[in-house]
Short mmCIF file of C-alpha atoms in Angstrom, two decimals:
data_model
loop_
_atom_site.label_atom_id
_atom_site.label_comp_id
_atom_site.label_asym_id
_atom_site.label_seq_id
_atom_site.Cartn_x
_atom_site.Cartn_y
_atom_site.Cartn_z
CA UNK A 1 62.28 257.55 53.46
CA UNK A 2 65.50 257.10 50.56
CA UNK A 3 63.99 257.33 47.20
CA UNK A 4 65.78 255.19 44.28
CA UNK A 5 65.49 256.79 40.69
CA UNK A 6 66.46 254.02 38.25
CA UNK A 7 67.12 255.30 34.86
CA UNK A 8 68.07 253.52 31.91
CA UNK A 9 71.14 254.95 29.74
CA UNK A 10 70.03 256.12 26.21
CA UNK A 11 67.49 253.54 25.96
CA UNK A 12 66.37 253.45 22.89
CA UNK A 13 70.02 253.01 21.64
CA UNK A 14 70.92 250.16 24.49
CA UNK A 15 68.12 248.62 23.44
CA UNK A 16 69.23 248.17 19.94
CA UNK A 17 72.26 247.30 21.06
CA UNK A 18 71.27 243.86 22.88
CA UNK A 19 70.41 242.82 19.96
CA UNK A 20 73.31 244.14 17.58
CA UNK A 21 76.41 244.03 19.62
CA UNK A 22 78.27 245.40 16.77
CA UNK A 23 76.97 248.86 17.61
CA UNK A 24 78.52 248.84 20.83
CA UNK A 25 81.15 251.68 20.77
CA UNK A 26 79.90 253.12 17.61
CA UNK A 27 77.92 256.34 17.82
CA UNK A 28 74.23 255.66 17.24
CA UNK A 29 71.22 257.84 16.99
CA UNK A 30 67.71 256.74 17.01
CA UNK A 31 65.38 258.77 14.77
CA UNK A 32 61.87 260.08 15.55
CA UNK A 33 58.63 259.39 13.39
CA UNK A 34 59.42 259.84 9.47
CA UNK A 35 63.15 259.56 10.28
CA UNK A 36 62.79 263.14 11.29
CA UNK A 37 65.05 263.84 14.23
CA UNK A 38 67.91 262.27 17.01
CA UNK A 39 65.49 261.49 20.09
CA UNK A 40 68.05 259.12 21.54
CA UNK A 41 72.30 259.06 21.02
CA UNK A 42 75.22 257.31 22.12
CA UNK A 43 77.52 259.15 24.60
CA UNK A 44 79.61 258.74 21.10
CA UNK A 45 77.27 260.99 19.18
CA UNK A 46 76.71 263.03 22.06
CA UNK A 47 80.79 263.87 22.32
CA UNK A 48 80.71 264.84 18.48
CA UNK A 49 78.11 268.00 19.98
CA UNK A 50 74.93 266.51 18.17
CA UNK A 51 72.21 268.20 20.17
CA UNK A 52 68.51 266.24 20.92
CA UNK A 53 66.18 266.94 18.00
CA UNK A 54 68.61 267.82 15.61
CA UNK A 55 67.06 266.92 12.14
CA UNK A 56 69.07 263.99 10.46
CA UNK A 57 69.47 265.82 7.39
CA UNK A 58 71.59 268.50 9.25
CA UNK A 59 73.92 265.01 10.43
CA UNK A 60 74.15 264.13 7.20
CA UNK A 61 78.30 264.74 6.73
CA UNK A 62 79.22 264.18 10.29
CA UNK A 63 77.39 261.17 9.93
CA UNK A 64 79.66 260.28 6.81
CA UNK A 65 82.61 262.03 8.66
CA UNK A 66 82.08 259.93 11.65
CA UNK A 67 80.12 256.31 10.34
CA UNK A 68 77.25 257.65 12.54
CA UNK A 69 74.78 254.50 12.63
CA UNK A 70 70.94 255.84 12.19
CA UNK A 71 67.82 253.46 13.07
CA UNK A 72 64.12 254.37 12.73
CA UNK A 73 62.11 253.88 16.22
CA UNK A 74 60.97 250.15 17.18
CA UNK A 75 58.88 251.42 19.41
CA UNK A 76 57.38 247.71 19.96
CA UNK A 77 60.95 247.06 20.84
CA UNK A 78 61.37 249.52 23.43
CA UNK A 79 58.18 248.80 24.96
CA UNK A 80 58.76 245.14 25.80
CA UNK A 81 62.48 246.02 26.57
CA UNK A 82 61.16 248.67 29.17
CA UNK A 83 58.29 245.93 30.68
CA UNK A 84 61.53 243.42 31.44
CA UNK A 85 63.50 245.93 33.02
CA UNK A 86 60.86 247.24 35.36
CA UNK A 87 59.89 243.70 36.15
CA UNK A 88 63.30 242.83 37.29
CA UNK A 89 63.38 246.02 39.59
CA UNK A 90 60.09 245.70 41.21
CA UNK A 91 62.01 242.49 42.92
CA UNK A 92 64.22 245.64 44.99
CA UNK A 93 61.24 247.01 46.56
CA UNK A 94 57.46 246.62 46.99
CA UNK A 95 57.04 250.60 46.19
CA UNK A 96 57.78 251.07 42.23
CA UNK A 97 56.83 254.01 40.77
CA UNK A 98 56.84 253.72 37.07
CA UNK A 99 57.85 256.98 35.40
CA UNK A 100 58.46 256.79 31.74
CA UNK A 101 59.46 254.19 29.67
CA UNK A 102 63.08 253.76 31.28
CA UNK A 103 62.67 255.66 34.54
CA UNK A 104 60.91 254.54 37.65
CA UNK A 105 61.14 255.22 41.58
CA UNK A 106 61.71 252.81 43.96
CA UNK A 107 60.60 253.68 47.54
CA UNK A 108 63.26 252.39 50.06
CA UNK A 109 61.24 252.65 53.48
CA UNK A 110 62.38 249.82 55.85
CA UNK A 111 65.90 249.04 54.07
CA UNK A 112 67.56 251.11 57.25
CA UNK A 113 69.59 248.13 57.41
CA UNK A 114 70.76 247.49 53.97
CA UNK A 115 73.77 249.37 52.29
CA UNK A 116 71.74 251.05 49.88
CA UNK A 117 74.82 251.85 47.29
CA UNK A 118 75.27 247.67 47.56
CA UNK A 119 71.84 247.70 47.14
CA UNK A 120 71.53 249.91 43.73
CA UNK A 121 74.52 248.01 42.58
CA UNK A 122 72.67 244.89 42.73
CA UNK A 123 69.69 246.49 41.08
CA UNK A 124 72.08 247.62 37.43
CA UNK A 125 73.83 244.11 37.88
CA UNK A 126 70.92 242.33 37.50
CA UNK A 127 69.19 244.82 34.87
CA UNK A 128 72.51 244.50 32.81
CA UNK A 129 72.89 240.12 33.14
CA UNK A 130 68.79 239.61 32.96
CA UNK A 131 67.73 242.70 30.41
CA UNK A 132 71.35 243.85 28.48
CA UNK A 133 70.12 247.52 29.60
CA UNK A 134 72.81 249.48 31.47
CA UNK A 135 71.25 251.46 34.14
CA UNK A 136 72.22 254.32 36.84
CA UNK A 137 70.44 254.62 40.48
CA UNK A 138 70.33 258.07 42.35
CA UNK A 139 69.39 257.96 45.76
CA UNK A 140 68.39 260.51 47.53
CA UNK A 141 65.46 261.61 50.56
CA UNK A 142 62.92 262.78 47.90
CA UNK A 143 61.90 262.31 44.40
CA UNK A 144 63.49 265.46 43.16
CA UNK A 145 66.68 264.56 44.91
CA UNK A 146 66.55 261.14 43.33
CA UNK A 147 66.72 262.71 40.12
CA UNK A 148 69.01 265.01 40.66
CA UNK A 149 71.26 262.04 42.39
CA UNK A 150 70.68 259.87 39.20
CA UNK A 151 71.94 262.58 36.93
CA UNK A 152 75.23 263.09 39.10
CA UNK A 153 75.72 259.26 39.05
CA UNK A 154 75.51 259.51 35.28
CA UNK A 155 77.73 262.37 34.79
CA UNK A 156 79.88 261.01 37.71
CA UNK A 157 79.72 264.18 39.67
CA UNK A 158 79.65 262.31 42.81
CA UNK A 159 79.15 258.25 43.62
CA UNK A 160 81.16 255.73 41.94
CA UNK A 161 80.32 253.13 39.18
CA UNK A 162 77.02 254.25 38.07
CA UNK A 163 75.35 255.09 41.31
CA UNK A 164 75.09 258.04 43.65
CA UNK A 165 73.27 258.34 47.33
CA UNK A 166 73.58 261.80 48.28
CA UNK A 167 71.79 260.40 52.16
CA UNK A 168 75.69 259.85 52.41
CA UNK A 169 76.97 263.28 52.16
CA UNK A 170 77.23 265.83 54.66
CA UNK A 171 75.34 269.02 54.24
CA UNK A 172 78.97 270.95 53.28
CA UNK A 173 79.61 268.33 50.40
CA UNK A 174 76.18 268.35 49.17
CA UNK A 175 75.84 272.27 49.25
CA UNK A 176 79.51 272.30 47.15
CA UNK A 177 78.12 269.65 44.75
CA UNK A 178 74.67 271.46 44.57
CA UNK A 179 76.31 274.57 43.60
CA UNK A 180 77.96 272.79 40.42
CA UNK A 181 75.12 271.83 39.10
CA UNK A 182 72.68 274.31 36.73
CA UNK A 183 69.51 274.85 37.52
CA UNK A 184 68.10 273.75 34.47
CA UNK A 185 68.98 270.21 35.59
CA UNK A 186 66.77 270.24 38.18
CA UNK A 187 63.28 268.23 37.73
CA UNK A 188 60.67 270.46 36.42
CA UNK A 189 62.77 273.54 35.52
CA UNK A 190 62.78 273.95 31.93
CA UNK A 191 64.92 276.24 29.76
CA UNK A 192 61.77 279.37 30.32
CA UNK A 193 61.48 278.56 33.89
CA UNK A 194 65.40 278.78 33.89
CA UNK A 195 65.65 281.78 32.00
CA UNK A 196 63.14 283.71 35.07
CA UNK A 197 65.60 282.21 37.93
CA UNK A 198 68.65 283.46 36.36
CA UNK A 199 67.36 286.72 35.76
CA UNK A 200 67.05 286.48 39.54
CA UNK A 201 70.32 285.79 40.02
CA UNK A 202 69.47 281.77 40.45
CA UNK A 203 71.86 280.05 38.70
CA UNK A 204 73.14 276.72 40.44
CA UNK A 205 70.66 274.07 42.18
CA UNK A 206 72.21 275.56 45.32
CA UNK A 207 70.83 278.63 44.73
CA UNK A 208 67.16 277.11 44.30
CA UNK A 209 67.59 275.25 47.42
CA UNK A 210 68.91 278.64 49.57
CA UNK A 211 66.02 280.49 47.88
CA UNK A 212 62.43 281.13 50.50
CA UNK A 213 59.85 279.14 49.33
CA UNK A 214 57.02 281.18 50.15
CA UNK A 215 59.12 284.25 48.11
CA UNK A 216 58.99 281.49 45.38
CA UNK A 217 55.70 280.81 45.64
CA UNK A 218 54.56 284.16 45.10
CA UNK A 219 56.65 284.77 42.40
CA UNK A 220 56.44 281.62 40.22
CA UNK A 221 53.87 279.18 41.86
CA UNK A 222 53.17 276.66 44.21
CA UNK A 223 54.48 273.59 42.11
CA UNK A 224 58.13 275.50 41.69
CA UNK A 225 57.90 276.31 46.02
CA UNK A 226 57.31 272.20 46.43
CA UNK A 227 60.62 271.85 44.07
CA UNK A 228 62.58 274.28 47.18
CA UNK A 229 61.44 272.01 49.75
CA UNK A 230 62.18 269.14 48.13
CA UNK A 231 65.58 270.09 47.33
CA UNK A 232 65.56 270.70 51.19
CA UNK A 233 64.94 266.67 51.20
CA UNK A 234 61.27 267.76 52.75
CA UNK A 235 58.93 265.66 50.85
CA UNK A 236 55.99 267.14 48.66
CA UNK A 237 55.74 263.47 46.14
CA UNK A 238 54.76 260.39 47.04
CA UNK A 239 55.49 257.21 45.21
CA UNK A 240 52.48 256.81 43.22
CA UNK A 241 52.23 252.43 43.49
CA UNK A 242 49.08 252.40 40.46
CA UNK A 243 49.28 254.65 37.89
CA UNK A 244 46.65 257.45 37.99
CA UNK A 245 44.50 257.46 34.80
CA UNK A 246 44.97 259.91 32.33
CA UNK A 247 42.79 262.69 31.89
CA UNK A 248 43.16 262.63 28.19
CA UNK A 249 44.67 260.12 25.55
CA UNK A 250 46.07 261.94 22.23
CA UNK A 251 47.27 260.07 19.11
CA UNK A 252 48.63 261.41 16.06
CA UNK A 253 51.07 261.76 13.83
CA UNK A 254 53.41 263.07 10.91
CA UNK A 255 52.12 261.51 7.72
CA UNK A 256 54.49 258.90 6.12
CA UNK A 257 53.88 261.49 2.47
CA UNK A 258 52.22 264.86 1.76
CA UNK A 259 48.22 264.16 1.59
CA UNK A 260 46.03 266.15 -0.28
CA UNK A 261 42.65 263.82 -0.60
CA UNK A 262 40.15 263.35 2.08
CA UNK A 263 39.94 259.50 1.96
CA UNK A 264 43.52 258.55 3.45
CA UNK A 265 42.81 261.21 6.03
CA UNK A 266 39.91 259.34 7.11
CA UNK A 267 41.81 256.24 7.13
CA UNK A 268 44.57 258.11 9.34
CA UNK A 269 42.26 259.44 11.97
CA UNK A 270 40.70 256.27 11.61
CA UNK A 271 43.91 254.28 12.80
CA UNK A 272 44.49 256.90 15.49
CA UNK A 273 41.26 256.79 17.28
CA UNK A 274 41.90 252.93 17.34
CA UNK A 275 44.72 253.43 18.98
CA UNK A 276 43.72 255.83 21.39
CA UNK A 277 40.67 253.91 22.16
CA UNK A 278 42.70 250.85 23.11
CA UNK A 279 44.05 252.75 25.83
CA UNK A 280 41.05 254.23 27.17
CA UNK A 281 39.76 250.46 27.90
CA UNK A 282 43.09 249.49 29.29
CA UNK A 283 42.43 251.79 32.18
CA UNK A 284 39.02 251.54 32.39
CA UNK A 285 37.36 254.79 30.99
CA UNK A 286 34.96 256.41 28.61
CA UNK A 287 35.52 259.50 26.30
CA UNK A 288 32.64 262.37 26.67
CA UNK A 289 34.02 264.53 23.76
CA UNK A 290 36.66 263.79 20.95
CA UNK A 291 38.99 266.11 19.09
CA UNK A 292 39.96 265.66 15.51
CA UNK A 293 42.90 268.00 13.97
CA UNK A 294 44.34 268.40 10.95
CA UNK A 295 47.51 270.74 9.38
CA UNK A 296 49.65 271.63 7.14
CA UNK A 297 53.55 271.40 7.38
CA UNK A 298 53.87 275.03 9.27
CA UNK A 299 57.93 274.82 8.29
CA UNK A 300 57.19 274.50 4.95
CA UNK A 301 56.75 278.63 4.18
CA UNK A 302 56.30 278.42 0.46
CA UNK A 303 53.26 275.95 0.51
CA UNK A 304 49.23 277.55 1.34
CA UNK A 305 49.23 276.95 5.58
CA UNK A 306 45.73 275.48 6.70
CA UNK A 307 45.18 274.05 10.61
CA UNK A 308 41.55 273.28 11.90
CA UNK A 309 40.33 271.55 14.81
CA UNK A 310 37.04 270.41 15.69
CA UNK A 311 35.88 268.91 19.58
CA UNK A 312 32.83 266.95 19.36
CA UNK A 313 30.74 266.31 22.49
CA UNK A 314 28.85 262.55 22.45
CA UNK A 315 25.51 261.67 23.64
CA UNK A 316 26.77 259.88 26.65
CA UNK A 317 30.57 258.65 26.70
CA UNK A 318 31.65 255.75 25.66
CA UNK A 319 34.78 253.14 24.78
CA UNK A 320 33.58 251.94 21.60
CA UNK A 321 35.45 252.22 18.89
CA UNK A 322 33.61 252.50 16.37
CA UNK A 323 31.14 254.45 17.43
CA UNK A 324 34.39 257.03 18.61
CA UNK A 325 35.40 256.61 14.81
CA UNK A 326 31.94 257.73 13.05
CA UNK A 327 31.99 260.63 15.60
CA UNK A 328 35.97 261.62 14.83
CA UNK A 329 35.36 261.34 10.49
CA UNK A 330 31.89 263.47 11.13
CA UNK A 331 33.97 266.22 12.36
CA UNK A 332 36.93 265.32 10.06
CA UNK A 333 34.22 265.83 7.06
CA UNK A 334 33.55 269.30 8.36
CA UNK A 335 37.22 270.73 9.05
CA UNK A 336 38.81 269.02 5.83
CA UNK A 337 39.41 271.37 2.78
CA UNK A 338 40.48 270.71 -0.38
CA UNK A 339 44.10 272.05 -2.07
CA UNK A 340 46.30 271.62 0.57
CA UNK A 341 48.93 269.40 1.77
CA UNK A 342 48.53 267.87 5.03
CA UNK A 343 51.51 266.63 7.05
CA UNK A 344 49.63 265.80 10.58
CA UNK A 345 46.34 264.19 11.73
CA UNK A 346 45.14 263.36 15.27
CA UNK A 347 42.52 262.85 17.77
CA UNK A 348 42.13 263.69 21.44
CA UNK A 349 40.16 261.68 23.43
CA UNK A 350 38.39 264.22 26.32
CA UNK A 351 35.93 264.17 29.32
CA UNK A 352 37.39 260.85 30.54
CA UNK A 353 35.77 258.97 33.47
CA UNK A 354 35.27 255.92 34.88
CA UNK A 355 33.49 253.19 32.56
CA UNK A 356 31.67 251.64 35.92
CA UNK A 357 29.66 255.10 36.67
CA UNK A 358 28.69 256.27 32.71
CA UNK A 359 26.03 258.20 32.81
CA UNK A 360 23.45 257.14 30.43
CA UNK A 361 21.59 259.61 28.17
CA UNK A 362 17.75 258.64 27.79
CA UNK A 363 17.32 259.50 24.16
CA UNK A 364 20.93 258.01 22.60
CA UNK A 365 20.42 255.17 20.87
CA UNK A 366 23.67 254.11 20.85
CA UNK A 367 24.58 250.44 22.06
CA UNK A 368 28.25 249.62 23.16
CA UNK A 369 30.05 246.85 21.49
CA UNK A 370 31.85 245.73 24.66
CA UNK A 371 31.97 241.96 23.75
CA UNK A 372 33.24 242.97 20.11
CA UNK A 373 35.99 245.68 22.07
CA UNK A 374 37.02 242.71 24.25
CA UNK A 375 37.24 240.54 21.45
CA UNK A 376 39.23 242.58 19.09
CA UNK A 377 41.82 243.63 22.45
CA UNK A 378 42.53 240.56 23.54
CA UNK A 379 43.27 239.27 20.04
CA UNK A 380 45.27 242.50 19.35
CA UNK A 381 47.59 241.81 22.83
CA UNK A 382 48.07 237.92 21.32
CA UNK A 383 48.76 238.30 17.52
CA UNK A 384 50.04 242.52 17.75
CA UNK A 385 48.28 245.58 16.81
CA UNK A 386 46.10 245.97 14.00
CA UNK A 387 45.13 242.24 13.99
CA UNK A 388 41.77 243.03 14.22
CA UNK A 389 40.55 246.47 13.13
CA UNK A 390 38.03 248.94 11.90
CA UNK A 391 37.89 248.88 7.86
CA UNK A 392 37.63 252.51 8.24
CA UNK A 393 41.77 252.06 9.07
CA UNK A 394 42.44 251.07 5.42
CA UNK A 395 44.39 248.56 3.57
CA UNK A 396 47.22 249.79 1.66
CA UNK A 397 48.07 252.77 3.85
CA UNK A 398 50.11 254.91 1.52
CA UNK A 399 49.91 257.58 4.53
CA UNK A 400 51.80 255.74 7.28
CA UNK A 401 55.33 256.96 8.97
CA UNK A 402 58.51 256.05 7.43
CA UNK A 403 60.78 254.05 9.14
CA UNK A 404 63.56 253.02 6.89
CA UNK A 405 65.99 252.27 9.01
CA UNK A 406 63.98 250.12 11.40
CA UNK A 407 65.75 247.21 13.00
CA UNK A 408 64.01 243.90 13.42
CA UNK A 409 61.13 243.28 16.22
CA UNK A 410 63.60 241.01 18.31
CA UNK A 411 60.80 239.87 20.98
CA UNK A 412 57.57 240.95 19.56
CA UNK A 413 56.94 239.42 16.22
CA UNK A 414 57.58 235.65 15.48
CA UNK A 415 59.09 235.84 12.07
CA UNK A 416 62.23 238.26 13.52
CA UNK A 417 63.07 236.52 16.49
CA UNK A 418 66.64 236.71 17.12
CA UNK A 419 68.48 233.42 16.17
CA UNK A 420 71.63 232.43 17.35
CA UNK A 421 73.87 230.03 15.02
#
């Protein structure tokens, strides 16, 4: 069965620029929490050799060099912009595989008489008329393939016009176009993983693919032996139709400023297990245990260093959030210590299962809120996070991310709507 990878080009930055069309051409990076790092940049910024992650400060004169644009994450932005696009792609096929925020698979089973590359050309026309996202489609006879197709369709190693079906090429042109490519590129390998096949002698995806699986097995494991036989277009992944829950839900992040007192802590982990506990009712689960972490900035050498974490195990799980809050700021209490500066806060959320089949404890007391938690989540997805919350979250929030450079919430907050004059 073909397998379509749909991936949107440097998302976060396309997105900004449906709304800003005066970015378009200009090189643009998109900044991470704080206004830290590039997690997204134009093929503009990309061709001036600025590498992912690189701190802004270090782009500070090429940015001045160059008129490099900078914008803080919208990540409300991104979010609706990615729900759009996937909505007008699940029209292409009934098997849609959901990936990340601008990737998905699209299982092509039963299109043997469609041109596919027609096909995939529909698929960006209508992303780019309907959405303002441009998009590239790799199309290949397993997932791994797909990705690897999508990334020669971007870098136009082989296809035309933003899409690549390597079911078209004959086993002599695919081997001489597999043997261009690094390794590295391939799904799954990262730069350590890499580093082992090279050493090898492994250096080209054509090199993976001639490799023995069950050698490769033995030596790395049986997830890197499934990538071999999928680069053999033998299929090991399915298209996964409903997303599997996850087995834990983390939220944190870098503090907005240093903090030093216990109280805005509180009212960090506070917001955090909110968060997290939002999307452990979304897909219909219960914690058992929850995490609470605090630290330091470990970069910052000439300050005291302090990290502590603390797992709590509950009663019997639960979705609550409150209840999840008193249990996250009991163990907060205990790991917190006075005279440092703390740069990061978060919770895990652990021991998920199934809210249906929660095993009761016969001596907790504890009640769930579920008509208050149903309440305050449907009133969040109407009027936007934080609408209704715990007063454990805080008020003024002194503690909260920067984002400076933060463009307007074009379709998720009334009062920024785009209007056109």
């Amino acid at each position: 069965m073909p397998i379509a990878l749909i991936d949107g080009n440097n998302f976060y930055v396309s997105c900004e620029r449906v709304f800003n069309p005066k970015l378009e051409g200009r090189p643009v990076v998109v900044l991470s929490n704080n206004d830290g790092c590039a997690v997204a940049r134009s093929n503009e910024v990309k061709a001036l050799g600025v590498k992912m992650g690189t701190p802004w400060f270090q782009m500070q004169d090429l940015a001045r060099q160059h008129g490099i644009t900078a914008l803080s994450s919208n990540y409300a932005l991104y979010a609706d912009m990615s729900n759009r696009m996937m909505s007008v792609l699940s029209q292409y096929s009934p098997d849609q595989e959901i990936y990340s925020i601008d990737e998905c698979f699209l299982g092509l089973d039963g299109f043997e008489n469609y041109d596919l590359v027609i096909h995939a050309q529909a698929m960006r026309s209508q992303v780019r008329r309907w959405v303002g996202i441009p998009v590239c489609v790799g199309i290949a006879e397993t997932k791994t393939l797909s990705k690897l197709a999508n990334h020669c369709a971007k870098k136009s190693l082989a296809g035309a016009d933003g899409v690549c079906d390597l079911t078209r090429l004959s086993e002599t042109e695919r081997s001489r176009l597999l043997a261009t490519i690094e390794v590295g590129e391939v799904w799954g390998i990262g730069p350590r993983l890499s580093k082992q096949l090279a050493d090898r002698g492994i250096h080209s995806v054509e090199a993976l693919r001639r490799a023995d699986p069950k050698t490769i097995r033995r030596e790395f494991s049986v997830v890197v032996e499934r990538t071999v036989l999928e680069l053999n277009a033998i299929p090991c992944l399915s298209i996964e139709n409903v997303a599997s829950a996850k087995q834990q839900i983390m939220s944190s992040r870098s503090l907005g400023n240093y903090v030093y007192d216990l109280a805005p802590l509180k009212e960090a982990v506070a917001t955090y297990v909110a968060i997290a506990a939002e999307k452990l009712r979304a897909q219909g689960s219960v914690a058992g245990m929850i995490q609470v972490y605090i630290r330091t900035n470990p970069h910052k050498e000439d300050c005291p260093q302090y990290s502590k974490g603390l797992t709590i195990p509950l009663p019997e799980p639960s979705g609550d959030t409150l209840y999840l809050t008193r249990a996250a700021l009991w163990g907060l209490r205990r790991i917190y210590r006075p005279g440092f500066a703390y740069q990061k806060a978060g919770i895990v959320l652990m021991n998920l299962s199934d809210a249906t089949n929660k095993q009761a404890s016969l001596f907790c007391t504890h009640r769930e809120n579920d008509r208050l938690m149903e309440v305050i989540d449907r009133a969040n997805a109407i009027w936007g996070r934080g609408t209704l919350r715990s007063a454990a979250t805080g008020v003024s929030k002194s503690w909260v991310m920067k984002r400076e450079k933060m463009s307007p919430q074009y379709t998720t907050h009334w009062e920024q709507l785009p209007v056109a004059i």
